[in-house]
Short mmCIF file of C-alpha atoms and ligand atoms in Angstrom, two decimals:
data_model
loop_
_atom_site.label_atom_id
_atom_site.label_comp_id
_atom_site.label_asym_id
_atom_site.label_seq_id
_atom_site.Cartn_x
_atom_site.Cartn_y
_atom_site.Cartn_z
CA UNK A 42 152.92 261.91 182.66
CA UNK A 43 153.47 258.55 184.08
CA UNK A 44 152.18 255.76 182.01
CA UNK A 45 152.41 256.33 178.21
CA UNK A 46 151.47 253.73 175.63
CA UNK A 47 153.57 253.20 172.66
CA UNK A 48 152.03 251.81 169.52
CA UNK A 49 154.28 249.80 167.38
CA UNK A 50 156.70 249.07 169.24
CA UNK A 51 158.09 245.81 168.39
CA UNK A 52 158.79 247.72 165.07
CA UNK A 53 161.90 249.48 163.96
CA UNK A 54 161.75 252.98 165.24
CA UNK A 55 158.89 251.65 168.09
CA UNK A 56 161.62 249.90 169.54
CA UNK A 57 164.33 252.82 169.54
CA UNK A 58 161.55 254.54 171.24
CA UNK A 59 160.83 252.26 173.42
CA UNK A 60 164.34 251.52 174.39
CA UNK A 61 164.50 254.79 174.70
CA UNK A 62 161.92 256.02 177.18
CA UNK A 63 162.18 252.61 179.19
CA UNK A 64 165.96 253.54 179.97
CA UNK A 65 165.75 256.98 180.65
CA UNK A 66 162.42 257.32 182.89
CA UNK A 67 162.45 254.30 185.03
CA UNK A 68 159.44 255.95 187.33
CA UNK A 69 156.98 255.92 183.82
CA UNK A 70 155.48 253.12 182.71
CA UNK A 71 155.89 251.65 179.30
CA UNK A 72 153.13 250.23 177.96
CA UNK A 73 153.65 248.71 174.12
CA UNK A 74 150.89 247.64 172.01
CA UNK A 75 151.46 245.60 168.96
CA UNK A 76 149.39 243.73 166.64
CA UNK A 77 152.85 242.00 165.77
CA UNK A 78 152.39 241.70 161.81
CA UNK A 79 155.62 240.48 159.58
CA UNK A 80 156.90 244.28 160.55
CA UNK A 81 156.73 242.95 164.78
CA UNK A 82 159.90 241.65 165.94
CA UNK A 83 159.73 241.24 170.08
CA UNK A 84 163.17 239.80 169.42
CA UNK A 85 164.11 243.84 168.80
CA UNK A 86 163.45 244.52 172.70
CA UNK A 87 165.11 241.58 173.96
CA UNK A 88 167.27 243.86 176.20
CA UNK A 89 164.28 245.63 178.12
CA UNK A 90 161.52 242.92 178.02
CA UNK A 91 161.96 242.19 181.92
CA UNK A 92 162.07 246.00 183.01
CA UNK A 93 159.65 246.24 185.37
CA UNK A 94 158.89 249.72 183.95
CA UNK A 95 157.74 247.80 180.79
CA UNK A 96 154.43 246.00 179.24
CA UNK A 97 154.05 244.56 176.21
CA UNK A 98 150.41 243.47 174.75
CA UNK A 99 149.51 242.09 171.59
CA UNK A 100 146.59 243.79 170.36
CA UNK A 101 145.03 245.41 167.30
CA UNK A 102 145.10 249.74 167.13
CA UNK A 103 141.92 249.00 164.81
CA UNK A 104 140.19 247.18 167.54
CA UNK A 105 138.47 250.64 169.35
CA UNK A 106 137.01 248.32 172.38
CA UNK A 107 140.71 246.67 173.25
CA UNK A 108 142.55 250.58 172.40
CA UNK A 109 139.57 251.31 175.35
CA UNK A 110 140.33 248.75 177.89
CA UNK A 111 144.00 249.19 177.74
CA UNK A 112 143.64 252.78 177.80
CA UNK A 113 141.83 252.86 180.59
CA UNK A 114 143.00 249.80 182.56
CA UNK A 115 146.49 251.66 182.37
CA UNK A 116 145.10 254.97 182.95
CA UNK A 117 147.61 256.40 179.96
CA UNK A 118 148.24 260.20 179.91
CA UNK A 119 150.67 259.70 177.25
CA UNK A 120 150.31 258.02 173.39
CA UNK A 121 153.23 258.08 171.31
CA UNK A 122 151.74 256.75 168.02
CA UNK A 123 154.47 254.30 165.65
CA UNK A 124 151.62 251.91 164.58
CA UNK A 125 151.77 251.37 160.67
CA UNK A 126 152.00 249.81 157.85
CA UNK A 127 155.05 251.44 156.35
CA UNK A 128 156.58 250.05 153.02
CA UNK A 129 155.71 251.97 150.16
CA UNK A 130 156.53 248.27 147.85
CA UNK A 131 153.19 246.71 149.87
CA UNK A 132 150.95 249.40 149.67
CA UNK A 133 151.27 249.34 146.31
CA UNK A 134 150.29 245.54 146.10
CA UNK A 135 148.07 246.25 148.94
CA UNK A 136 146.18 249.55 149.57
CA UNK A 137 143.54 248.44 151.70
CA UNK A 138 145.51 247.09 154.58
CA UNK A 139 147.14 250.41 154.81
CA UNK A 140 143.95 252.00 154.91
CA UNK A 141 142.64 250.08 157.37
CA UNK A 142 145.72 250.25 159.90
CA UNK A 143 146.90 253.70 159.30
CA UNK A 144 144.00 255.56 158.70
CA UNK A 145 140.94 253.33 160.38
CA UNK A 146 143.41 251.86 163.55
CA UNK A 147 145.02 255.62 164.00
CA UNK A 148 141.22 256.75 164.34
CA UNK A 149 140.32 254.29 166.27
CA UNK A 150 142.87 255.20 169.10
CA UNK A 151 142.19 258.77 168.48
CA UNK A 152 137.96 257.79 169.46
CA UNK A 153 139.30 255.43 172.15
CA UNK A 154 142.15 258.43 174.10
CA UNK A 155 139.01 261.01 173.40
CA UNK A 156 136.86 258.91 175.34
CA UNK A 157 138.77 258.10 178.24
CA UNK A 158 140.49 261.28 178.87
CA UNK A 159 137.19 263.28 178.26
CA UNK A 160 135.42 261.65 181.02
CA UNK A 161 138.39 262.01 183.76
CA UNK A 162 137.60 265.15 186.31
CA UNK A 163 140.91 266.79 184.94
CA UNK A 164 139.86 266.08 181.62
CA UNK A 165 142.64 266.72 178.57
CA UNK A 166 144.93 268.39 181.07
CA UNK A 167 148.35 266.59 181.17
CA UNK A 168 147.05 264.43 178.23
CA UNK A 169 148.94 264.07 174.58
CA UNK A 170 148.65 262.05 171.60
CA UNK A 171 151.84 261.97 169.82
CA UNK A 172 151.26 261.04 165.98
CA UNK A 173 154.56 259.87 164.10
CA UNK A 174 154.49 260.60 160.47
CA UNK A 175 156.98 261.09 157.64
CA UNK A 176 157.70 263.44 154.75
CA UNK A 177 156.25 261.60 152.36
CA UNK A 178 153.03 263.23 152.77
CA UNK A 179 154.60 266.29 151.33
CA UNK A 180 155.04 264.44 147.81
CA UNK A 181 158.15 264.62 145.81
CA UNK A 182 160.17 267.62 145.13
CA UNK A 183 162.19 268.24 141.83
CA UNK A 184 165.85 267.15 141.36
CA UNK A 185 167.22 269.99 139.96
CA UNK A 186 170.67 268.29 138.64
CA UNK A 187 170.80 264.65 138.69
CA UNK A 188 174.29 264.77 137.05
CA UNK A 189 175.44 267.87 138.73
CA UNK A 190 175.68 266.46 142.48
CA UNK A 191 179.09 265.63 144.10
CA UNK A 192 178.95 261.73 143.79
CA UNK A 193 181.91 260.61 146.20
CA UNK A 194 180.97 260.16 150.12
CA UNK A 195 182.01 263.47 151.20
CA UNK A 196 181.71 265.35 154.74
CA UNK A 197 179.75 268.18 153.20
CA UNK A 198 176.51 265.40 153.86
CA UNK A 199 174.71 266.51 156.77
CA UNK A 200 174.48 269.93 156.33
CA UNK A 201 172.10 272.62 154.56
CA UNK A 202 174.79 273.61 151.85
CA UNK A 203 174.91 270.07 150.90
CA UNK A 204 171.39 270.14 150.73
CA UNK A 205 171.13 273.07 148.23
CA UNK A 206 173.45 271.32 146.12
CA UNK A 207 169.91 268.84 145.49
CA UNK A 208 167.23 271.59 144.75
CA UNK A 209 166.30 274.83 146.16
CA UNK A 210 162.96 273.24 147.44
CA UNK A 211 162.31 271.74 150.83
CA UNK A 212 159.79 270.51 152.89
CA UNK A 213 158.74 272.80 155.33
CA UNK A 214 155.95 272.08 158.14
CA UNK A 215 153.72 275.04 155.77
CA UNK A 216 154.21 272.71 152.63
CA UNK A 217 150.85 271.10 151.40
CA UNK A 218 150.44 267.90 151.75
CA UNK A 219 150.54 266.32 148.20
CA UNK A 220 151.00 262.40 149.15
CA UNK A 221 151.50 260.07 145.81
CA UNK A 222 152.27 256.29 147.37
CA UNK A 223 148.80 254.59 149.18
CA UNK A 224 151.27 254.27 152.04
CA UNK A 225 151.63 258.60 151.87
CA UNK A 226 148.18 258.84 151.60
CA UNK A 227 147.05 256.86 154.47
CA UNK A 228 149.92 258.13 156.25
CA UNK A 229 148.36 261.55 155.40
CA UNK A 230 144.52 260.78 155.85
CA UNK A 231 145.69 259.89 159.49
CA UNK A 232 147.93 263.12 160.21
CA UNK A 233 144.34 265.01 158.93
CA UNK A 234 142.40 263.23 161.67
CA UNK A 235 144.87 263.44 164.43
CA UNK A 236 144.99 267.43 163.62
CA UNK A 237 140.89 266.87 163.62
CA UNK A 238 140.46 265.68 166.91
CA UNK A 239 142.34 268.71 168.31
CA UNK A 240 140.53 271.53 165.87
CA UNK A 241 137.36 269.61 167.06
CA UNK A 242 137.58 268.21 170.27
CA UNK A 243 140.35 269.62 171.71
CA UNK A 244 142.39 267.17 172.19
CA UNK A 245 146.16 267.79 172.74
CA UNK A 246 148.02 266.32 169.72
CA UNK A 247 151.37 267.42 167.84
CA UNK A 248 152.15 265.47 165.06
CA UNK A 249 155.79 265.33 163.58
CA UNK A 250 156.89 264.26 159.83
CA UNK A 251 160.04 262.47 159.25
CA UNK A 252 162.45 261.78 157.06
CA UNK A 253 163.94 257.85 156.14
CA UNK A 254 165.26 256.69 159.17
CA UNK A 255 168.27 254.21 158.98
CA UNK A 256 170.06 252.37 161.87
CA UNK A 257 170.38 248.93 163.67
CA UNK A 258 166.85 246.42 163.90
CA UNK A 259 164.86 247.40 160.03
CA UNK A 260 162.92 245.08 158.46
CA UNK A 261 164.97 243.69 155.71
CA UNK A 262 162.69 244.89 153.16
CA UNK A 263 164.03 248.62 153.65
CA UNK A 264 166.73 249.76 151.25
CA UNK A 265 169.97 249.82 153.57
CA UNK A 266 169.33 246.44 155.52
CA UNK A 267 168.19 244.51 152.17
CA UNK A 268 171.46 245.93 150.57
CA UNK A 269 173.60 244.99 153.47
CA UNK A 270 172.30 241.76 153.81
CA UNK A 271 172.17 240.54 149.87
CA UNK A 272 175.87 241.72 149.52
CA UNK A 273 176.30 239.39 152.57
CA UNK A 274 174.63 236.49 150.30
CA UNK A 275 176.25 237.51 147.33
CA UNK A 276 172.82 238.48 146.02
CA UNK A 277 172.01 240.95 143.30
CA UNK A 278 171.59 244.38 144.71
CA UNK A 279 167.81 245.26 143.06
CA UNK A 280 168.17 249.49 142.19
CA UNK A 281 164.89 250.31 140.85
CA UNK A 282 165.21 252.78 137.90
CA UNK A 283 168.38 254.34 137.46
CA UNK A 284 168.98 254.85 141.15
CA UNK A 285 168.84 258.81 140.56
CA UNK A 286 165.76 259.35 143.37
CA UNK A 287 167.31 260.90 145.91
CA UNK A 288 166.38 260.64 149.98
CA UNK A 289 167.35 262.43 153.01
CA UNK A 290 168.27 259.60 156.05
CA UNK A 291 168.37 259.88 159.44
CA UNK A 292 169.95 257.78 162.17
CA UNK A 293 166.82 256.38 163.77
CA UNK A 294 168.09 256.91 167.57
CA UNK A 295 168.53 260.82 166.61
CA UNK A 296 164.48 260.11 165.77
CA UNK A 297 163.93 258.46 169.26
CA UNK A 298 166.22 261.57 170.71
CA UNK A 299 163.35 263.55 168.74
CA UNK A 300 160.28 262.15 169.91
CA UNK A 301 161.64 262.52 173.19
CA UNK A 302 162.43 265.95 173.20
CA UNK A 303 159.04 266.75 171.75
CA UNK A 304 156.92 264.77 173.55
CA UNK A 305 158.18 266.87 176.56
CA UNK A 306 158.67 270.38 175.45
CA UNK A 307 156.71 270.05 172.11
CA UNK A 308 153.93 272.93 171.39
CA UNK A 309 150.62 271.48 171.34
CA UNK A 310 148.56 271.20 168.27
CA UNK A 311 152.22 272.05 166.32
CA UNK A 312 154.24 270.29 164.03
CA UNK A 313 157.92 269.27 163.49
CA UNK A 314 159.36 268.33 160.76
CA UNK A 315 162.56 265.75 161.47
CA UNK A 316 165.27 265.36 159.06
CA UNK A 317 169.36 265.68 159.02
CA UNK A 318 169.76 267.75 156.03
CA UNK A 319 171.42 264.57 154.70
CA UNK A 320 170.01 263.35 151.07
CA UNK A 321 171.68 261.02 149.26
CA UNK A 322 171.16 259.47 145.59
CA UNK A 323 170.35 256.50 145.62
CA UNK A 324 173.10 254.99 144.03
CA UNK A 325 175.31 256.73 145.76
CA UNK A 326 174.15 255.37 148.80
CA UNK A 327 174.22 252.01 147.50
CA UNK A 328 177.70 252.64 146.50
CA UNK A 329 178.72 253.60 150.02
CA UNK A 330 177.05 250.60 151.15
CA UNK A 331 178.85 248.63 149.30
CA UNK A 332 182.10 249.54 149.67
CA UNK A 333 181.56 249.66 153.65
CA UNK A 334 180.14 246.25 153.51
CA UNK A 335 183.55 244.82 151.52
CA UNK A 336 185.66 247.25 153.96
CA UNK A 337 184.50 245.54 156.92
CA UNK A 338 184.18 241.68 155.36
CA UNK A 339 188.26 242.55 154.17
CA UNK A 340 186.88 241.62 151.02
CA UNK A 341 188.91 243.69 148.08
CA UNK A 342 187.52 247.61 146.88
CA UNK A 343 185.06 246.81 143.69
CA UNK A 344 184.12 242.86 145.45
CA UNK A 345 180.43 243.48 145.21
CA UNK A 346 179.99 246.41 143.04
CA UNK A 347 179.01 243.80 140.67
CA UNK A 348 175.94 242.91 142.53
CA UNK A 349 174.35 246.01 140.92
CA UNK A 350 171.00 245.02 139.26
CA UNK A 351 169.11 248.06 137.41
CA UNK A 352 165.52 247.02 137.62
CA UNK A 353 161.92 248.14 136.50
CA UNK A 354 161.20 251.40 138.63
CA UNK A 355 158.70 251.39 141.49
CA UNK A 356 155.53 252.87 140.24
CA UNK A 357 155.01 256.25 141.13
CA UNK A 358 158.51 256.49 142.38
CA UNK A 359 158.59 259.96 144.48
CA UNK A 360 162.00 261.75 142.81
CA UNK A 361 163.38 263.40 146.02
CA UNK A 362 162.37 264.24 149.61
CA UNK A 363 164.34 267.05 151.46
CA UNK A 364 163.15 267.66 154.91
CA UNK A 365 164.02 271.40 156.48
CA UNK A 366 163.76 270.83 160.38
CA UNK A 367 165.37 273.89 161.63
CA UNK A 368 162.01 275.26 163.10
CA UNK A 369 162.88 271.73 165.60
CA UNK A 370 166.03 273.11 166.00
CA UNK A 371 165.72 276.63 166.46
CA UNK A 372 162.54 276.30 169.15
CA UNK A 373 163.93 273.05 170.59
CA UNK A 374 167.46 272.80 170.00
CA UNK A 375 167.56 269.35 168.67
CA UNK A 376 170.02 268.37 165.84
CA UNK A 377 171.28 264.74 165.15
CA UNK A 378 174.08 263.52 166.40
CA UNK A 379 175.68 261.65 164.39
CA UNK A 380 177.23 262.47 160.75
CA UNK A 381 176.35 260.30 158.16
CA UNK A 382 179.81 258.25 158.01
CA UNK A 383 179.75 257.05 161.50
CA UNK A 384 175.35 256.59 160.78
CA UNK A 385 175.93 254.28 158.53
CA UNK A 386 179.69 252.38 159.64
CA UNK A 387 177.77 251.92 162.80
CA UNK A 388 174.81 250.45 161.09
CA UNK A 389 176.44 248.26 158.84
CA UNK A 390 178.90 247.42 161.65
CA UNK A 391 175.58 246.17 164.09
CA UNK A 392 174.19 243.97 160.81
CA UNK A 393 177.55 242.36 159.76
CA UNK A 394 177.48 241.68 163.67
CA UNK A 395 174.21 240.55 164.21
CA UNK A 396 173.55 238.31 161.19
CA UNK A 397 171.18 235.77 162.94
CA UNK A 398 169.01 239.09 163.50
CA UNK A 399 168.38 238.91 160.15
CA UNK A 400 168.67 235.31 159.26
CA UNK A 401 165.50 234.81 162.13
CA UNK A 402 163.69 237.01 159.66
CA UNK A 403 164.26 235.55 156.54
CA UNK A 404 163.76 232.29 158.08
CA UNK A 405 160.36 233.19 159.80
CA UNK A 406 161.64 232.07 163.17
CA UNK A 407 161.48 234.86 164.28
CA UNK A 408 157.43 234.33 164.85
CA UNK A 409 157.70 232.31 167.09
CA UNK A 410 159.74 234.38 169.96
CA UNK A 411 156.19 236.10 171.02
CA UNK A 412 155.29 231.90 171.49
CA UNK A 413 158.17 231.57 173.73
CA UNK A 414 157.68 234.45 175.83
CA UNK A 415 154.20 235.08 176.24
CA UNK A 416 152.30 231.53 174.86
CA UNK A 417 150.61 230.98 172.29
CA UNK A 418 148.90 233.89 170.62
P1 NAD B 1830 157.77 249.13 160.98
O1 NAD B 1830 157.00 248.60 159.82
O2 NAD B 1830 159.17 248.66 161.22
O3 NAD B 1830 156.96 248.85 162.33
C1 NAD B 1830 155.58 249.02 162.43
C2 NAD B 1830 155.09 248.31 163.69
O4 NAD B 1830 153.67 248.53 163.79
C3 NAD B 1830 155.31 246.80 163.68
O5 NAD B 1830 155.84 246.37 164.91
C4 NAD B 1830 153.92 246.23 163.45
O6 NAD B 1830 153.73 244.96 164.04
C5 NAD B 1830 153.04 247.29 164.10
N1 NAD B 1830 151.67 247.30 163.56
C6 NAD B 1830 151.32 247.29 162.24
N2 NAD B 1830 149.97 247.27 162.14
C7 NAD B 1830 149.48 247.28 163.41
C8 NAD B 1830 148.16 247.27 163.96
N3 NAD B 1830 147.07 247.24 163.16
N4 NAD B 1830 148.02 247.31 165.29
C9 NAD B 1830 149.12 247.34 166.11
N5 NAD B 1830 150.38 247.32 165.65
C10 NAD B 1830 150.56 247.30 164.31
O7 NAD B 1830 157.70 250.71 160.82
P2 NAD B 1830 158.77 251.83 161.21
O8 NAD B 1830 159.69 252.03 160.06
O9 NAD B 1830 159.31 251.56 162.55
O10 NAD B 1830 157.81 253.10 161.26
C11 NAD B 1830 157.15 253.45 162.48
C12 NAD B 1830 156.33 254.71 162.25
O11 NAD B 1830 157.18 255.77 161.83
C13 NAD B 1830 155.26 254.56 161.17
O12 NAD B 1830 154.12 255.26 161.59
C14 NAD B 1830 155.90 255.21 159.96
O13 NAD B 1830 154.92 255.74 159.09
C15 NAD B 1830 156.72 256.30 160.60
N6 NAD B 1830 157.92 256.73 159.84
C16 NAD B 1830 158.82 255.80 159.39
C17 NAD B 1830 159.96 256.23 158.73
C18 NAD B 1830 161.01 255.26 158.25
O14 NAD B 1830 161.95 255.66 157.56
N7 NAD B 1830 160.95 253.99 158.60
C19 NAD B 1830 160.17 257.61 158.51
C20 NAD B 1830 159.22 258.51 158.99
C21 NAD B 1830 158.10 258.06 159.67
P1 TYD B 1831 162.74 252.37 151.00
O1 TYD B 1831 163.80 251.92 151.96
O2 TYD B 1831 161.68 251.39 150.58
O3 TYD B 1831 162.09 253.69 151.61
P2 TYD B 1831 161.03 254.74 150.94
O4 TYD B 1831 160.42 254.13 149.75
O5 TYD B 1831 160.04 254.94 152.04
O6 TYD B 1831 161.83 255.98 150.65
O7 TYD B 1831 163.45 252.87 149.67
C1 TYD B 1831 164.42 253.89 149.68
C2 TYD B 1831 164.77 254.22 148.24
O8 TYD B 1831 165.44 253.09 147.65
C3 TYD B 1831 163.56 254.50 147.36
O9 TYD B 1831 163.87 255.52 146.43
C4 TYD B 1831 163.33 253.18 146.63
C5 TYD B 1831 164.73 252.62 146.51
N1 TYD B 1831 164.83 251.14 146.54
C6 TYD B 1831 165.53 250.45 145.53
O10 TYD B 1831 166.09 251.07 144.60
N2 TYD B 1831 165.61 249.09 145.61
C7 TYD B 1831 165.02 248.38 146.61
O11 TYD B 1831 165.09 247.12 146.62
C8 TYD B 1831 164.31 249.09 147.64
C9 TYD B 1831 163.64 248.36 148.77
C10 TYD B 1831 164.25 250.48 147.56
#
């Protein structure tokens, strides 16, 4: 498969994968389609924007007759499928534009690859689409012993006895799907019609469910980067609730690693589940965060700790997600990486380093980089 569109890639783990595939297969070409919303930063590919392996075009997945001309003016074989809107926070304040995007734009590049590939003499054959979804679509899974969990940042994280230590429950790629948030629901609707178009038409798909991603180039809405970057600005540190939910995080370029490995050797019409067998409180993480944060400003242990602000709980707050990937690593072999201590000293490490990456955010210059590359919109 030689040219493969990407969809949302100017967003966080687009432009892993992007970086990614760019890189590593210099004879496919890269084709990235964005809408660029608040979520698009081109500023995230800065160091692959002039490969000639790459493309980038602005355009909306919801808009079927542009998903058909680029499709077919590029002659893709390959969709890997980021597109979203993907904060749980908005799609609480605003359900319908998740609807629209995730469910209506994922269908609408599902109708426009089904069209295309259908009418070629070879038909589906040496076709995929690639759908990239996340555990959240399982629901929320009990905490068995809030107060019973080893607190301190151990090196039992990352593996399944840590894991147990949580719950005895997991998501498994049999679990139903039992979404809560409107983000998990849309998130869900669209997995349903991706698996639709291959029950019904045919059409080669896999679909793969992660867990929270962390790493270098998140939105600074996102727990970690927020956190790093309000201790930065001495800024209270908002934990909704009591910080007790609990999350299992993955370094996002052990997702790209993923998507690449299964976008290759994947089964069709299967799915992966993606995690690290890494969960982690929520205040514990923060906690960790913290005291990285003041380790690597040589600011004294306890500097921020006071930054801590308990706040009114998200609505509908799912209590814990536990991903079990080892059907990905038994049939494919993949496992991250990295452990959680270097994850997240590496991550904090790139923000403390990169602070105008996030200052262009929360100063909105960051709109205008697509201006200076490309002209006006
Ligand atoms: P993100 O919000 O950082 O990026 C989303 C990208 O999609 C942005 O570049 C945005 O401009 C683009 N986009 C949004 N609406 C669009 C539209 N209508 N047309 C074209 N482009 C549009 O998201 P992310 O965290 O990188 O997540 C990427 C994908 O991975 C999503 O599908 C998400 O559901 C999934 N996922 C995320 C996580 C996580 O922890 N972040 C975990 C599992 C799965
Ligand atoms: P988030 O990064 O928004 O990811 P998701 O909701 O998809 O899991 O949030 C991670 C966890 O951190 C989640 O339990 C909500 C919590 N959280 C806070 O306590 N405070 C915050 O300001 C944010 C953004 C999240």
């Amino acid at each position: 498969m030689k040219n493969i569109l990407i969809t949302g890639g100017a967003g966080f783990i687009g432009s892993h994968v992007v970086r990614l595939f760019v890189n590593k297969y210099p004879d496919y070409n890269i084709v990235n389609v964005d809408k660029l919303t608040y979520a698009g930063n081109l500023e995230n590919l800065r160091d692959i924007e002039n490969k000639p392996n790459y493309t980038f075009i602005k355009a909306d997945i919801c808009d079927y007759d542009e998903m058909r001309r680029i499709i077919e003016e590029h002659q893709i074989s390959g969709i890997i499928h980021l597109a979203a809107e993907s904060h749980v926070d908005r799609s609480i304040l605003d359900p319908f534009t998740f609807a629209r995007t995730n469910v209506m734009g994922t269908l609408a590049l599902l109708q426009a690859a089904k069209v295309y590939w259908e009418a070629l003499p070879e038909g589906y054959d040496g076709k995929l689409f690639y759908h990239i979804s996340t555990d959240e679509v399982y629901g929320a899974l009990e905490l068995t012993d809030p107060d019973g969990i080893e607190s301190p940042f151990t090196t039992t994280a990352s593996s399944y006895d840590h894991h147990l230590a949580f719950g005895s429950e997991f998501f498994l790629e049999s679990t139903k799907y039992n979404p809560h948030s409107p983000y998990s629901a849309s998130k869900a609707s669209s997995d349903h019609f991706v698996r639709a178009y291959h029950d019904t038409y045919g059409m080669p798909t896999i679909v793969t469910n992660c867990s929270n991603n962390y790493g270098p180039y998140q939105f600074p809405e996102k727990l970690i980067p927020l956190f790093i970057n309000n201790i930065r600005n001495r800024k209270p540190l908002p934990v909704y609730g009591k910080g007790e939910n609990v999350r299992d995080w993955l370094f996002v370029e052990d997702h790209a690693r993923a998507i690449d490995l299964i976008f290759h050797h994947g089964k069709v019409a299967d799915t992966y589940n993606i995690g690290g067998f890494n969960e982690w409180k929520n205040i514990d993480l923060i906690r960790v965060i913290i005291r990285t944060v003041d380790r690597l400003l040589g600011n004294p242990e306890g500097y921020s700790d006071g930054l801590i602000t308990f706040v009114t709980d998200r609505k509908g707050h799912d209590m814990r997600y536990a991903i079990d990937s080892r059907k990905l690593q038994r049939e494919l072999g993949w496992e991250p990486s990295l452990q959680f201590e270097e994850g997240i000293e590496k991550t904090v490490r790139w923000y403390l380093d990169n602070p105008e990456w996030t200052d262009r955010i929360t100063s909105g210059d960051y709109l205008t980089y697509y201006e200076n590359m490309y002209g006006s919109r």
